């Protein structure tokens, strides 16, 4: 490890530890500061180019993961240098974890699937109830024609979202912060599932313990939608910190009932 990298990591550890201590009231009830800090530093040691990032900026981005109860080491979220800036991004695992953790209605299961040519997919209303029927071909690696996501609630209710490949690619081209990033270019299936899952989770009414958590959730998406005037005027809870993320070598009570902000 170079001397420069060692100094950056040492300063980052100190900055992050301070931020976590001052923001502890905004953390999830089950947050473990020591474990989170250790996991973050383990990931940063293997992050290429981290020595070129400012320690305060690094600490701020890691703080977003802490607010949401996500673990960088478990790849529930990432801090990714892109276009000269650091982008905070959740993984598919992180999206499902957040939905279950913050949903007002208890969730039994939530998942997303891609639909390929040859698969059988049907959505219909039966006796007034929504029904989704999916029968994929075994080991089907044909072209992806769309994706869907489903949430099943403990009370027996369900919601779902469907998107065609054209719709997903439109979201990628028009709204993605990193449309040529690793997720889209190397693992498009995961990108498709995450996109439709994120749209579904925006419908789920969520209950956050603090404005810091709510803000971090809004900033965790790969998509950058136009913000309305009220959100533009809102005070950024991260203003007293800074911004950060690291690279993957291989994305009071506050309620959000969720619609994709500004997406028409």
PDB file of C-alpha atoms in Angstrom:
ATOM      1  CA  UNK A   1       0.000   0.000   0.000  1.00  0.00           C
ATOM      2  CA  UNK A   2       1.400   3.410  -0.960  1.00  0.00           C
ATOM      3  CA  UNK A   3       2.070   6.048   1.664  1.00  0.00           C
ATOM      4  CA  UNK A   4      -0.539   8.326   0.064  1.00  0.00           C
ATOM      5  CA  UNK A   5      -3.226   5.652   0.166  1.00  0.00           C
ATOM      6  CA  UNK A   6      -2.385   4.789   3.749  1.00  0.00           C
ATOM      7  CA  UNK A   7      -2.749   8.435   4.764  1.00  0.00           C
ATOM      8  CA  UNK A   8      -6.070   8.791   2.938  1.00  0.00           C
ATOM      9  CA  UNK A   9      -7.486   5.679   4.582  1.00  0.00           C
ATOM     10  CA  UNK A  10      -6.295   6.772   8.014  1.00  0.00           C
ATOM     11  CA  UNK A  11      -7.910  10.189   7.629  1.00  0.00           C
ATOM     12  CA  UNK A  12     -11.074   8.636   6.199  1.00  0.00           C
ATOM     13  CA  UNK A  13     -11.354   6.324   9.209  1.00  0.00           C
ATOM     14  CA  UNK A  14     -11.118   9.290  11.551  1.00  0.00           C
ATOM     15  CA  UNK A  15     -13.615  11.407   9.592  1.00  0.00           C
ATOM     16  CA  UNK A  16     -16.140   8.597   9.218  1.00  0.00           C
ATOM     17  CA  UNK A  17     -15.901   7.695  12.888  1.00  0.00           C
ATOM     18  CA  UNK A  18     -16.647  11.324  13.801  1.00  0.00           C
ATOM     19  CA  UNK A  19     -19.604  11.564  11.413  1.00  0.00           C
ATOM     20  CA  UNK A  20     -21.109   8.321  12.670  1.00  0.00           C
ATOM     21  CA  UNK A  21     -20.848   9.529  16.253  1.00  0.00           C
ATOM     22  CA  UNK A  22     -22.541  12.854  15.523  1.00  0.00           C
ATOM     23  CA  UNK A  23     -25.310  11.252  13.419  1.00  0.00           C
ATOM     24  CA  UNK A  24     -26.026   8.250  15.634  1.00  0.00           C
ATOM     25  CA  UNK A  25     -29.619   9.333  16.343  1.00  0.00           C
ATOM     26  CA  UNK A  26     -30.375   9.097  12.607  1.00  0.00           C
ATOM     27  CA  UNK A  27     -29.080   5.521  12.279  1.00  0.00           C
ATOM     28  CA  UNK A  28     -31.281   2.390  12.163  1.00  0.00           C
ATOM     29  CA  UNK A  29     -31.943   0.849  15.575  1.00  0.00           C
ATOM     30  CA  UNK A  30     -29.831  -2.211  14.767  1.00  0.00           C
ATOM     31  CA  UNK A  31     -26.846  -0.200  13.478  1.00  0.00           C
ATOM     32  CA  UNK A  32     -23.453  -1.453  14.666  1.00  0.00           C
ATOM     33  CA  UNK A  33     -20.921   1.370  14.335  1.00  0.00           C
ATOM     34  CA  UNK A  34     -17.813  -0.726  14.935  1.00  0.00           C
ATOM     35  CA  UNK A  35     -18.736  -3.406  12.412  1.00  0.00           C
ATOM     36  CA  UNK A  36     -19.829  -0.861   9.787  1.00  0.00           C
ATOM     37  CA  UNK A  37     -16.571   1.069  10.139  1.00  0.00           C
ATOM     38  CA  UNK A  38     -14.453  -2.083   9.903  1.00  0.00           C
ATOM     39  CA  UNK A  39     -16.316  -3.315   6.809  1.00  0.00           C
ATOM     40  CA  UNK A  40     -15.984   0.045   5.086  1.00  0.00           C
ATOM     41  CA  UNK A  41     -12.237   0.199   5.633  1.00  0.00           C
ATOM     42  CA  UNK A  42     -11.821  -3.376   4.372  1.00  0.00           C
ATOM     43  CA  UNK A  43     -13.558  -2.455   1.128  1.00  0.00           C
ATOM     44  CA  UNK A  44     -11.620   0.789   0.718  1.00  0.00           C
ATOM     45  CA  UNK A  45      -8.300  -1.031   0.959  1.00  0.00           C
ATOM     46  CA  UNK A  46      -9.162  -2.903  -2.264  1.00  0.00           C
ATOM     47  CA  UNK A  47     -10.575   0.139  -4.049  1.00  0.00           C
ATOM     48  CA  UNK A  48      -8.509   1.321  -6.996  1.00  0.00           C
ATOM     49  CA  UNK A  49      -7.858   5.037  -7.077  1.00  0.00           C
ATOM     50  CA  UNK A  50      -9.201   5.716  -3.583  1.00  0.00           C
ATOM     51  CA  UNK A  51      -5.995   7.633  -2.790  1.00  0.00           C
ATOM     52  CA  UNK A  52      -7.130  10.287  -5.278  1.00  0.00           C
ATOM     53  CA  UNK A  53     -10.342  10.980  -3.356  1.00  0.00           C
ATOM     54  CA  UNK A  54     -10.711  13.424  -0.488  1.00  0.00           C
ATOM     55  CA  UNK A  55     -11.134  11.677   2.908  1.00  0.00           C
ATOM     56  CA  UNK A  56     -14.038  13.932   3.917  1.00  0.00           C
ATOM     57  CA  UNK A  57     -15.776  13.181   0.631  1.00  0.00           C
ATOM     58  CA  UNK A  58     -15.234   9.460   1.123  1.00  0.00           C
ATOM     59  CA  UNK A  59     -16.649   9.575   4.627  1.00  0.00           C
ATOM     60  CA  UNK A  60     -19.766  11.423   3.505  1.00  0.00           C
ATOM     61  CA  UNK A  61     -20.702   8.850   0.887  1.00  0.00           C
ATOM     62  CA  UNK A  62     -20.128   5.966   3.268  1.00  0.00           C
ATOM     63  CA  UNK A  63     -22.412   7.765   5.702  1.00  0.00           C
ATOM     64  CA  UNK A  64     -25.307   7.363   3.255  1.00  0.00           C
ATOM     65  CA  UNK A  65     -24.981   3.598   3.482  1.00  0.00           C
ATOM     66  CA  UNK A  66     -24.985   3.833   7.271  1.00  0.00           C
ATOM     67  CA  UNK A  67     -28.201   5.868   7.301  1.00  0.00           C
ATOM     68  CA  UNK A  68     -29.926   3.162   5.235  1.00  0.00           C
ATOM     69  CA  UNK A  69     -28.519   0.221   7.188  1.00  0.00           C
ATOM     70  CA  UNK A  70     -26.706  -1.100   4.102  1.00  0.00           C
ATOM     71  CA  UNK A  71     -23.325  -2.838   4.111  1.00  0.00           C
ATOM     72  CA  UNK A  72     -20.681  -2.012   1.497  1.00  0.00           C
ATOM     73  CA  UNK A  73     -18.729  -5.162   2.361  1.00  0.00           C
ATOM     74  CA  UNK A  74     -21.779  -7.366   1.715  1.00  0.00           C
ATOM     75  CA  UNK A  75     -22.266  -5.564  -1.622  1.00  0.00           C
ATOM     76  CA  UNK A  76     -25.659  -4.201  -0.658  1.00  0.00           C
ATOM     77  CA  UNK A  77     -24.449  -0.830  -1.934  1.00  0.00           C
ATOM     78  CA  UNK A  78     -21.449   0.681  -3.705  1.00  0.00           C
ATOM     79  CA  UNK A  79     -19.501   3.921  -3.869  1.00  0.00           C
ATOM     80  CA  UNK A  80     -18.427   4.249  -7.488  1.00  0.00           C
ATOM     81  CA  UNK A  81     -16.092   6.827  -9.080  1.00  0.00           C
ATOM     82  CA  UNK A  82     -17.683   7.831 -12.390  1.00  0.00           C
ATOM     83  CA  UNK A  83     -17.135  10.828 -14.626  1.00  0.00           C
ATOM     84  CA  UNK A  84     -14.813  12.421 -12.121  1.00  0.00           C
ATOM     85  CA  UNK A  85     -17.370  12.194  -9.331  1.00  0.00           C
ATOM     86  CA  UNK A  86     -18.296   9.623  -6.696  1.00  0.00           C
ATOM     87  CA  UNK A  87     -21.740   8.030  -7.094  1.00  0.00           C
ATOM     88  CA  UNK A  88     -23.570   6.218  -4.299  1.00  0.00           C
ATOM     89  CA  UNK A  89     -25.539   3.269  -5.659  1.00  0.00           C
ATOM     90  CA  UNK A  90     -27.523   0.426  -4.172  1.00  0.00           C
ATOM     91  CA  UNK A  91     -27.405  -3.178  -5.322  1.00  0.00           C
ATOM     92  CA  UNK A  92     -30.461  -5.342  -6.025  1.00  0.00           C
ATOM     93  CA  UNK A  93     -29.922  -6.916  -2.601  1.00  0.00           C
ATOM     94  CA  UNK A  94     -29.888  -3.495  -1.012  1.00  0.00           C
ATOM     95  CA  UNK A  95     -33.130  -2.495  -2.720  1.00  0.00           C
ATOM     96  CA  UNK A  96     -34.997  -5.543  -1.414  1.00  0.00           C
ATOM     97  CA  UNK A  97     -33.499  -5.070   2.053  1.00  0.00           C
ATOM     98  CA  UNK A  98     -34.624  -1.443   2.226  1.00  0.00           C
ATOM     99  CA  UNK A  99     -38.125  -2.274   1.006  1.00  0.00           C
ATOM    100  CA  UNK A 100     -38.580  -4.866   3.749  1.00  0.00           C
ATOM    101  CA  UNK A 101     -36.959  -2.691   6.398  1.00  0.00           C
ATOM    102  CA  UNK A 102     -38.891   0.523   5.823  1.00  0.00           C
ATOM    103  CA  UNK A 103     -42.250  -0.558   4.387  1.00  0.00           C
ATOM    104  CA  UNK A 104     -45.226   0.398   6.557  1.00  0.00           C
ATOM    105  CA  UNK A 105     -47.012  -2.802   5.471  1.00  0.00           C
ATOM    106  CA  UNK A 106     -45.112  -5.934   6.452  1.00  0.00           C
ATOM    107  CA  UNK A 107     -43.613  -7.564   3.361  1.00  0.00           C
ATOM    108  CA  UNK A 108     -43.680 -11.333   2.934  1.00  0.00           C
ATOM    109  CA  UNK A 109     -41.561 -11.362  -0.215  1.00  0.00           C
ATOM    110  CA  UNK A 110     -40.297  -8.990  -2.893  1.00  0.00           C
ATOM    111  CA  UNK A 111     -38.433  -9.881  -6.066  1.00  0.00           C
ATOM    112  CA  UNK A 112     -37.785  -9.009  -9.706  1.00  0.00           C
ATOM    113  CA  UNK A 113     -37.331 -11.196 -12.779  1.00  0.00           C
ATOM    114  CA  UNK A 114     -36.355 -10.638 -16.394  1.00  0.00           C
ATOM    115  CA  UNK A 115     -38.529 -12.049 -19.172  1.00  0.00           C
ATOM    116  CA  UNK A 116     -36.808 -13.518 -22.218  1.00  0.00           C
ATOM    117  CA  UNK A 117     -38.078 -14.551 -25.630  1.00  0.00           C
ATOM    118  CA  UNK A 118     -39.796 -17.914 -25.247  1.00  0.00           C
ATOM    119  CA  UNK A 119     -40.833 -17.344 -21.623  1.00  0.00           C
ATOM    120  CA  UNK A 120     -44.530 -17.209 -20.817  1.00  0.00           C
ATOM    121  CA  UNK A 121     -45.622 -14.086 -18.960  1.00  0.00           C
ATOM    122  CA  UNK A 122     -49.215 -13.037 -18.307  1.00  0.00           C
ATOM    123  CA  UNK A 123     -50.825 -10.345 -16.179  1.00  0.00           C
ATOM    124  CA  UNK A 124     -54.569 -10.200 -15.665  1.00  0.00           C
ATOM    125  CA  UNK A 125     -57.387  -9.382 -13.269  1.00  0.00           C
ATOM    126  CA  UNK A 126     -59.202 -12.427 -11.865  1.00  0.00           C
ATOM    127  CA  UNK A 127     -62.283 -11.824  -9.707  1.00  0.00           C
ATOM    128  CA  UNK A 128     -61.096  -8.296  -9.113  1.00  0.00           C
ATOM    129  CA  UNK A 129     -57.642  -9.426  -8.012  1.00  0.00           C
ATOM    130  CA  UNK A 130     -54.330  -8.783  -9.763  1.00  0.00           C
ATOM    131  CA  UNK A 131     -52.628 -11.932 -10.986  1.00  0.00           C
ATOM    132  CA  UNK A 132     -49.165 -12.356 -12.491  1.00  0.00           C
ATOM    133  CA  UNK A 133     -48.259 -15.693 -14.066  1.00  0.00           C
ATOM    134  CA  UNK A 134     -44.667 -16.354 -15.131  1.00  0.00           C
ATOM    135  CA  UNK A 135     -43.379 -19.585 -16.630  1.00  0.00           C
ATOM    136  CA  UNK A 136     -39.745 -19.222 -17.764  1.00  0.00           C
ATOM    137  CA  UNK A 137     -38.120 -21.684 -20.104  1.00  0.00           C
ATOM    138  CA  UNK A 138     -35.400 -23.696 -18.337  1.00  0.00           C
ATOM    139  CA  UNK A 139     -31.893 -22.288 -18.890  1.00  0.00           C
ATOM    140  CA  UNK A 140     -33.248 -19.688 -21.289  1.00  0.00           C
ATOM    141  CA  UNK A 141     -30.544 -17.267 -22.431  1.00  0.00           C
ATOM    142  CA  UNK A 142     -32.504 -15.685 -25.268  1.00  0.00           C
ATOM    143  CA  UNK A 143     -32.904 -11.935 -25.685  1.00  0.00           C
ATOM    144  CA  UNK A 144     -34.450 -10.072 -22.740  1.00  0.00           C
ATOM    145  CA  UNK A 145     -37.787  -8.522 -23.736  1.00  0.00           C
ATOM    146  CA  UNK A 146     -38.755  -7.025 -20.388  1.00  0.00           C
ATOM    147  CA  UNK A 147     -38.746  -7.327 -16.621  1.00  0.00           C
ATOM    148  CA  UNK A 148     -41.228  -7.309 -13.758  1.00  0.00           C
ATOM    149  CA  UNK A 149     -41.187  -6.951  -9.991  1.00  0.00           C
ATOM    150  CA  UNK A 150     -43.646  -8.207  -7.385  1.00  0.00           C
ATOM    151  CA  UNK A 151     -44.179  -7.420  -3.722  1.00  0.00           C
ATOM    152  CA  UNK A 152     -46.286  -9.741  -1.561  1.00  0.00           C
ATOM    153  CA  UNK A 153     -47.553  -8.388   1.753  1.00  0.00           C
ATOM    154  CA  UNK A 154     -48.157 -10.334   4.925  1.00  0.00           C
ATOM    155  CA  UNK A 155     -51.805  -9.177   4.883  1.00  0.00           C
ATOM    156  CA  UNK A 156     -52.366 -10.991   1.568  1.00  0.00           C
ATOM    157  CA  UNK A 157     -52.093  -7.961  -0.685  1.00  0.00           C
ATOM    158  CA  UNK A 158     -49.744  -7.590  -3.622  1.00  0.00           C
ATOM    159  CA  UNK A 159     -48.448  -5.019  -6.064  1.00  0.00           C
ATOM    160  CA  UNK A 160     -46.379  -5.413  -9.186  1.00  0.00           C
ATOM    161  CA  UNK A 161     -44.654  -3.411 -11.902  1.00  0.00           C
ATOM    162  CA  UNK A 162     -43.778  -4.362 -15.483  1.00  0.00           C
ATOM    163  CA  UNK A 163     -41.417  -2.706 -17.950  1.00  0.00           C
ATOM    164  CA  UNK A 164     -40.486  -3.582 -21.513  1.00  0.00           C
ATOM    165  CA  UNK A 165     -36.870  -3.569 -22.658  1.00  0.00           C
ATOM    166  CA  UNK A 166     -37.617  -0.380 -24.609  1.00  0.00           C
ATOM    167  CA  UNK A 167     -38.925   1.325 -21.464  1.00  0.00           C
ATOM    168  CA  UNK A 168     -35.943   0.238 -19.380  1.00  0.00           C
ATOM    169  CA  UNK A 169     -33.447   1.367 -22.009  1.00  0.00           C
ATOM    170  CA  UNK A 170     -35.291   4.677 -22.177  1.00  0.00           C
ATOM    171  CA  UNK A 171     -34.835   5.107 -18.429  1.00  0.00           C
ATOM    172  CA  UNK A 172     -31.171   4.221 -18.819  1.00  0.00           C
ATOM    173  CA  UNK A 173     -30.575   6.707 -21.655  1.00  0.00           C
ATOM    174  CA  UNK A 174     -32.512   9.593 -20.150  1.00  0.00           C
ATOM    175  CA  UNK A 175     -32.095   9.259 -16.390  1.00  0.00           C
ATOM    176  CA  UNK A 176     -29.232   6.955 -15.419  1.00  0.00           C
ATOM    177  CA  UNK A 177     -26.308   8.633 -13.665  1.00  0.00           C
ATOM    178  CA  UNK A 178     -24.013   5.900 -15.027  1.00  0.00           C
ATOM    179  CA  UNK A 179     -25.614   4.546 -18.198  1.00  0.00           C
ATOM    180  CA  UNK A 180     -22.264   3.152 -19.382  1.00  0.00           C
ATOM    181  CA  UNK A 181     -21.223   1.895 -15.960  1.00  0.00           C
ATOM    182  CA  UNK A 182     -20.356  -1.667 -14.977  1.00  0.00           C
ATOM    183  CA  UNK A 183     -23.886  -2.642 -14.001  1.00  0.00           C
ATOM    184  CA  UNK A 184     -25.362  -1.776 -17.406  1.00  0.00           C
ATOM    185  CA  UNK A 185     -22.456  -3.012 -19.536  1.00  0.00           C
ATOM    186  CA  UNK A 186     -21.369  -6.121 -17.613  1.00  0.00           C
ATOM    187  CA  UNK A 187     -24.519  -7.309 -15.837  1.00  0.00           C
ATOM    188  CA  UNK A 188     -27.500  -5.942 -17.815  1.00  0.00           C
ATOM    189  CA  UNK A 189     -29.856  -8.547 -16.321  1.00  0.00           C
ATOM    190  CA  UNK A 190     -29.180  -7.175 -12.840  1.00  0.00           C
ATOM    191  CA  UNK A 191     -29.587  -3.619 -14.135  1.00  0.00           C
ATOM    192  CA  UNK A 192     -32.987  -4.491 -15.628  1.00  0.00           C
ATOM    193  CA  UNK A 193     -34.176  -6.164 -12.432  1.00  0.00           C
ATOM    194  CA  UNK A 194     -32.991  -3.290 -10.283  1.00  0.00           C
ATOM    195  CA  UNK A 195     -34.680  -0.711 -12.541  1.00  0.00           C
ATOM    196  CA  UNK A 196     -38.116  -2.322 -12.401  1.00  0.00           C
ATOM    197  CA  UNK A 197     -37.703  -3.122  -8.704  1.00  0.00           C
ATOM    198  CA  UNK A 198     -36.851   0.493  -7.938  1.00  0.00           C
ATOM    199  CA  UNK A 199     -39.989   1.652  -9.758  1.00  0.00           C
ATOM    200  CA  UNK A 200     -42.068  -0.798  -7.730  1.00  0.00           C
ATOM    201  CA  UNK A 201     -40.527   0.212  -4.409  1.00  0.00           C
ATOM    202  CA  UNK A 202     -41.357   3.857  -5.130  1.00  0.00           C
ATOM    203  CA  UNK A 203     -45.014   2.775  -4.772  1.00  0.00           C
ATOM    204  CA  UNK A 204     -44.426   1.207  -1.368  1.00  0.00           C
ATOM    205  CA  UNK A 205     -45.288   3.528   1.484  1.00  0.00           C
ATOM    206  CA  UNK A 206     -42.230   3.760   3.692  1.00  0.00           C
ATOM    207  CA  UNK A 207     -41.613   5.002   7.206  1.00  0.00           C
ATOM    208  CA  UNK A 208     -38.160   6.428   7.883  1.00  0.00           C
ATOM    209  CA  UNK A 209     -36.917   7.339  11.347  1.00  0.00           C
ATOM    210  CA  UNK A 210     -35.239  10.556  10.197  1.00  0.00           C
ATOM    211  CA  UNK A 211     -34.961  13.008   7.336  1.00  0.00           C
ATOM    212  CA  UNK A 212     -31.366  11.802   6.911  1.00  0.00           C
ATOM    213  CA  UNK A 213     -32.601   8.292   6.078  1.00  0.00           C
ATOM    214  CA  UNK A 214     -35.264   9.624   3.712  1.00  0.00           C
ATOM    215  CA  UNK A 215     -32.747  11.817   1.887  1.00  0.00           C
ATOM    216  CA  UNK A 216     -30.217   8.980   1.622  1.00  0.00           C
ATOM    217  CA  UNK A 217     -32.902   6.724   0.163  1.00  0.00           C
ATOM    218  CA  UNK A 218     -33.804   9.281  -2.510  1.00  0.00           C
ATOM    219  CA  UNK A 219     -30.122   9.633  -3.435  1.00  0.00           C
ATOM    220  CA  UNK A 220     -29.443   5.895  -3.507  1.00  0.00           C
ATOM    221  CA  UNK A 221     -30.977   5.260  -6.911  1.00  0.00           C
ATOM    222  CA  UNK A 222     -28.901   5.005 -10.084  1.00  0.00           C
ATOM    223  CA  UNK A 223     -31.567   7.203 -11.685  1.00  0.00           C
ATOM    224  CA  UNK A 224     -31.494  10.989 -11.568  1.00  0.00           C
ATOM    225  CA  UNK A 225     -35.037  12.260 -11.957  1.00  0.00           C
ATOM    226  CA  UNK A 226     -35.999  15.918 -12.076  1.00  0.00           C
ATOM    227  CA  UNK A 227     -36.682  17.203  -8.607  1.00  0.00           C
ATOM    228  CA  UNK A 228     -39.744  19.297  -7.839  1.00  0.00           C
ATOM    229  CA  UNK A 229     -39.388  22.788  -6.364  1.00  0.00           C
ATOM    230  CA  UNK A 230     -40.156  21.646  -2.837  1.00  0.00           C
ATOM    231  CA  UNK A 231     -37.295  19.151  -2.893  1.00  0.00           C
ATOM    232  CA  UNK A 232     -34.955  21.699  -4.435  1.00  0.00           C
ATOM    233  CA  UNK A 233     -35.671  24.089  -1.584  1.00  0.00           C
ATOM    234  CA  UNK A 234     -35.277  21.435   1.115  1.00  0.00           C
ATOM    235  CA  UNK A 235     -32.106  21.603   3.223  1.00  0.00           C
ATOM    236  CA  UNK A 236     -29.565  18.929   2.342  1.00  0.00           C
ATOM    237  CA  UNK A 237     -28.904  16.952   5.551  1.00  0.00           C
ATOM    238  CA  UNK A 238     -25.462  16.077   4.173  1.00  0.00           C
ATOM    239  CA  UNK A 239     -24.436  19.720   3.785  1.00  0.00           C
ATOM    240  CA  UNK A 240     -22.371  19.634   6.965  1.00  0.00           C
ATOM    241  CA  UNK A 241     -20.460  16.565   5.797  1.00  0.00           C
ATOM    242  CA  UNK A 242     -19.242  15.923   2.213  1.00  0.00           C
ATOM    243  CA  UNK A 243     -19.547  13.282  -0.555  1.00  0.00           C
ATOM    244  CA  UNK A 244     -17.926   9.870  -1.293  1.00  0.00           C
ATOM    245  CA  UNK A 245     -18.017   6.466  -2.868  1.00  0.00           C
ATOM    246  CA  UNK A 246     -15.683   3.635  -3.783  1.00  0.00           C
ATOM    247  CA  UNK A 247     -15.210   1.443  -6.821  1.00  0.00           C
ATOM    248  CA  UNK A 248     -16.273  -2.164  -7.334  1.00  0.00           C
ATOM    249  CA  UNK A 249     -13.612  -4.130  -9.101  1.00  0.00           C
ATOM    250  CA  UNK A 250     -15.751  -6.558 -10.948  1.00  0.00           C
ATOM    251  CA  UNK A 251     -24.710   0.600  -7.752  1.00  0.00           C
ATOM    252  CA  UNK A 252     -39.214  12.567  13.824  1.00  0.00           C
ATOM    253  CA  UNK A 253     -40.967  10.043  11.400  1.00  0.00           C
ATOM    254  CA  UNK A 254     -40.725  10.566   7.687  1.00  0.00           C
ATOM    255  CA  UNK A 255     -43.060   8.795   5.267  1.00  0.00           C
ATOM    256  CA  UNK A 256     -42.637   8.393   1.531  1.00  0.00           C
ATOM    257  CA  UNK A 257     -45.504   6.912  -0.461  1.00  0.00           C
ATOM    258  CA  UNK A 258     -43.430   7.074  -3.613  1.00  0.00           C
ATOM    259  CA  UNK A 259     -43.842   7.950  -7.217  1.00  0.00           C
ATOM    260  CA  UNK A 260     -40.901   8.283  -9.576  1.00  0.00           C
ATOM    261  CA  UNK A 261     -40.004  11.929  -9.072  1.00  0.00           C
ATOM    262  CA  UNK A 262     -40.559  13.959 -12.175  1.00  0.00           C
ATOM    263  CA  UNK A 263     -40.783  10.904 -14.464  1.00  0.00           C
ATOM    264  CA  UNK A 264     -43.485  11.596 -17.042  1.00  0.00           C
TER     265      UNK A 264
END
